[in-house]
PDB file of C-alpha atoms in Angstrom:
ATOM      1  CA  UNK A   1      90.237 128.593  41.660  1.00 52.00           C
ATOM      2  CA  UNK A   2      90.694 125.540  44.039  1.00 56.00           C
ATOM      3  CA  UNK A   3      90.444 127.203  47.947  1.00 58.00           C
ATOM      4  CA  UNK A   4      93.534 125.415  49.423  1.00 61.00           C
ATOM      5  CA  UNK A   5      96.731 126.432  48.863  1.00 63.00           C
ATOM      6  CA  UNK A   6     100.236 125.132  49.154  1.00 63.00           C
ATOM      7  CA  UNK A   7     102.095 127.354  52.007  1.00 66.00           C
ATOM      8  CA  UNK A   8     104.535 129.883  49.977  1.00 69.00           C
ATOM      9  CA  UNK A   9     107.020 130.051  52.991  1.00 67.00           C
ATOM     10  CA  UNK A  10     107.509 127.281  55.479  1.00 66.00           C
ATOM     11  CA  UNK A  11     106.088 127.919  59.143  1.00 64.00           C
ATOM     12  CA  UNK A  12     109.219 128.971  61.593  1.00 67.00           C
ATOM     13  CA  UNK A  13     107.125 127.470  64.345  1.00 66.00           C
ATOM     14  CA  UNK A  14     106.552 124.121  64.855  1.00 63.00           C
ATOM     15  CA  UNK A  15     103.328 122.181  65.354  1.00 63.00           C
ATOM     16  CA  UNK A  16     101.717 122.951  68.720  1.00 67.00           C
ATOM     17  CA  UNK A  17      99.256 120.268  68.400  1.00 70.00           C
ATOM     18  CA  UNK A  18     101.469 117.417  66.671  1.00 68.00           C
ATOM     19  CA  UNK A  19     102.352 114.433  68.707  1.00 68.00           C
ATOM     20  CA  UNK A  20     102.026 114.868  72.422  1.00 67.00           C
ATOM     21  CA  UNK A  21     105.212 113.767  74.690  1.00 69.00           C
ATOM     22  CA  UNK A  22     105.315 110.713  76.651  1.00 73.00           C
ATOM     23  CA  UNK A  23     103.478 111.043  79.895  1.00 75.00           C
ATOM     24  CA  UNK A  24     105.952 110.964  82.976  1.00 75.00           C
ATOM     25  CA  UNK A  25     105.251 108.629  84.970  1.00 75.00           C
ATOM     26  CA  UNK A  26     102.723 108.968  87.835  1.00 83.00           C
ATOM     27  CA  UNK A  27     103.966 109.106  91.845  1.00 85.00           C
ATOM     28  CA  UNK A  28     103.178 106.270  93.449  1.00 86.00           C
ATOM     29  CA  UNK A  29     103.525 106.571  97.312  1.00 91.00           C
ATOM     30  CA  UNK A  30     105.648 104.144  98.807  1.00 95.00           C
ATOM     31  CA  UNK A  31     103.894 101.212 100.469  1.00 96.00           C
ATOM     32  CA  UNK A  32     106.301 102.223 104.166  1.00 96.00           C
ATOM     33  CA  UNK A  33     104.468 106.094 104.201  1.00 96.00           C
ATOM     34  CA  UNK A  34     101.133 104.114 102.493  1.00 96.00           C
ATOM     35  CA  UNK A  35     101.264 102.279 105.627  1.00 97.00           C
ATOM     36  CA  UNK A  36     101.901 104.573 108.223  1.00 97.00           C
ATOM     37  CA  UNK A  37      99.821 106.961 107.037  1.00 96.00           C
ATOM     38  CA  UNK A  38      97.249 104.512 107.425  1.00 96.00           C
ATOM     39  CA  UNK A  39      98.869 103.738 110.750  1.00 97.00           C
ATOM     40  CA  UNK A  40      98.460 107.155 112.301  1.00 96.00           C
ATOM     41  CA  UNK A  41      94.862 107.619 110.950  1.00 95.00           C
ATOM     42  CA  UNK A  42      93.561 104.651 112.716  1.00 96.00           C
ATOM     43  CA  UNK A  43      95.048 105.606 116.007  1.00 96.00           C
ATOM     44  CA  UNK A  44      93.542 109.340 115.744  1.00 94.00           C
ATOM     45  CA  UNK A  45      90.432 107.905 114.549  1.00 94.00           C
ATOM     46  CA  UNK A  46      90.342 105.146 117.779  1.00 95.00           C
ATOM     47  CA  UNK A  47      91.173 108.027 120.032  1.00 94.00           C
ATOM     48  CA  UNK A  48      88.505 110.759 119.176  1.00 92.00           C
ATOM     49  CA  UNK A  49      84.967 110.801 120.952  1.00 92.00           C
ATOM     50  CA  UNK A  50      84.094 112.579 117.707  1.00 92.00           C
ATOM     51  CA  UNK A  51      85.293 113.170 114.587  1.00 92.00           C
ATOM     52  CA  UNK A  52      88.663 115.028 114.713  1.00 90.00           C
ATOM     53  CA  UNK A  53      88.266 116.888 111.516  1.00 89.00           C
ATOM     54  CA  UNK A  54      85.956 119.297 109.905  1.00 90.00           C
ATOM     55  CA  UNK A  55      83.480 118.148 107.093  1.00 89.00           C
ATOM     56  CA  UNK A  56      85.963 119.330 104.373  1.00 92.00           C
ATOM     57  CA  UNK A  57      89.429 117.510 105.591  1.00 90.00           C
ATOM     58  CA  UNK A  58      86.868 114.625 106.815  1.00 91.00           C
ATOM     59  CA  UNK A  59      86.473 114.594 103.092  1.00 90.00           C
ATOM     60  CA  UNK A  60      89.905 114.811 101.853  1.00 90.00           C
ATOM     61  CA  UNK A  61      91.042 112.017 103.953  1.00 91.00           C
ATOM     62  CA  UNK A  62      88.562 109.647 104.173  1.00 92.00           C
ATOM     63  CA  UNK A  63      87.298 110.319 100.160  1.00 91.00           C
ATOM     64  CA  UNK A  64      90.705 110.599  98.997  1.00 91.00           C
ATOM     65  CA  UNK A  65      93.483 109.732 101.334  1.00 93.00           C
ATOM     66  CA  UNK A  66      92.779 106.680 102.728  1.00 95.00           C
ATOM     67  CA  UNK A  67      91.820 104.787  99.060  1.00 95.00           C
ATOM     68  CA  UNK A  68      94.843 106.208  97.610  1.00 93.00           C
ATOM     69  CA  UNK A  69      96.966 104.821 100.446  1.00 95.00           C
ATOM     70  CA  UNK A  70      94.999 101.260 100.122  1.00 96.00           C
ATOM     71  CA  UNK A  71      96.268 101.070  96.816  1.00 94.00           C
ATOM     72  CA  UNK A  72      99.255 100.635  97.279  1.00 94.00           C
ATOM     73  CA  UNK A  73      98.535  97.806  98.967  1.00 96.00           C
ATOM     74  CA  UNK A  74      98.094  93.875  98.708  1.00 96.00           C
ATOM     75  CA  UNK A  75      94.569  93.471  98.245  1.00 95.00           C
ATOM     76  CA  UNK A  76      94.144  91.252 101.277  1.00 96.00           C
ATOM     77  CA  UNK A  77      96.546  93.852 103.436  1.00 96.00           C
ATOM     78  CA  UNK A  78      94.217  96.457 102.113  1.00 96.00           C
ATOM     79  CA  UNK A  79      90.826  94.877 102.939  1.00 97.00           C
ATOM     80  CA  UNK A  80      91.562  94.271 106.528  1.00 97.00           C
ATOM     81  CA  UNK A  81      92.972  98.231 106.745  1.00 97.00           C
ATOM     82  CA  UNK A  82      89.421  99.091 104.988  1.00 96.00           C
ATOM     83  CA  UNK A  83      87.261  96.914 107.573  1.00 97.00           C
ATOM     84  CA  UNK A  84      89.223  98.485 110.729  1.00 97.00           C
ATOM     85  CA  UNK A  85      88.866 102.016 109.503  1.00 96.00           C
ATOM     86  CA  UNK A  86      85.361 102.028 108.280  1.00 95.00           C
ATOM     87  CA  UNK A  87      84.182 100.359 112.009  1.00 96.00           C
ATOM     88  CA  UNK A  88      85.963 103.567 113.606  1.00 95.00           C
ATOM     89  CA  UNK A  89      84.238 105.764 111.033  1.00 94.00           C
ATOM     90  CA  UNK A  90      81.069 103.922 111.503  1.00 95.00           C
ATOM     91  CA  UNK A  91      81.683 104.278 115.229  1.00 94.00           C
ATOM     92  CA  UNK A  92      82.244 108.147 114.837  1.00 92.00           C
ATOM     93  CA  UNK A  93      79.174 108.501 112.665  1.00 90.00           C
ATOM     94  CA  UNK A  94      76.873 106.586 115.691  1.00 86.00           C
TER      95      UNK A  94
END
């Protein structure tokens, strides 16, 4: 007796691992909030003594932020925001 058999009655419920649906698109921020986000991190960076945040949002802006906001950018706009930022953070860190 062969061990696979031909379903009797059609399933009611469609295939839940056929073909997946087209990815939506991902957000990309706008290069005018890319910027002054950038904008307003510099200045708060240039104004602190030391560093304005705790470890954890230190982290989540400088880690994740501030490259997703470079991106955006032209790569020649983005390397000069990179230098000025990491001299305040290297400042901070002194």
């Amino acid at each position: 007796m062969p061990s696979a058999q031909a379903e009797l009655f059609p399933s009611p419920q469609p295939d839940l691992f056929g073909d997946p649906a087209p990815a939506a698109p991902a957000y990309v921020v706008p290069y005018p909030i890319a910027v002054n986000t950038l904008r307003r991190t510099l200045e708060m960076l240039q104004a602190a003594e030391v560093w304005p945040w705790d470890a954890d949002m230190k982290a989540a802006r400088m880690e994740r932020n501030v490259p997703k906001m470079l991106a955006v950018l032209p790569p020649d706009e983005a390397a000069d925001w990179r230098r000025r930022i990491e001299a305040e953070a290297a400042r901070l860190d002194a």
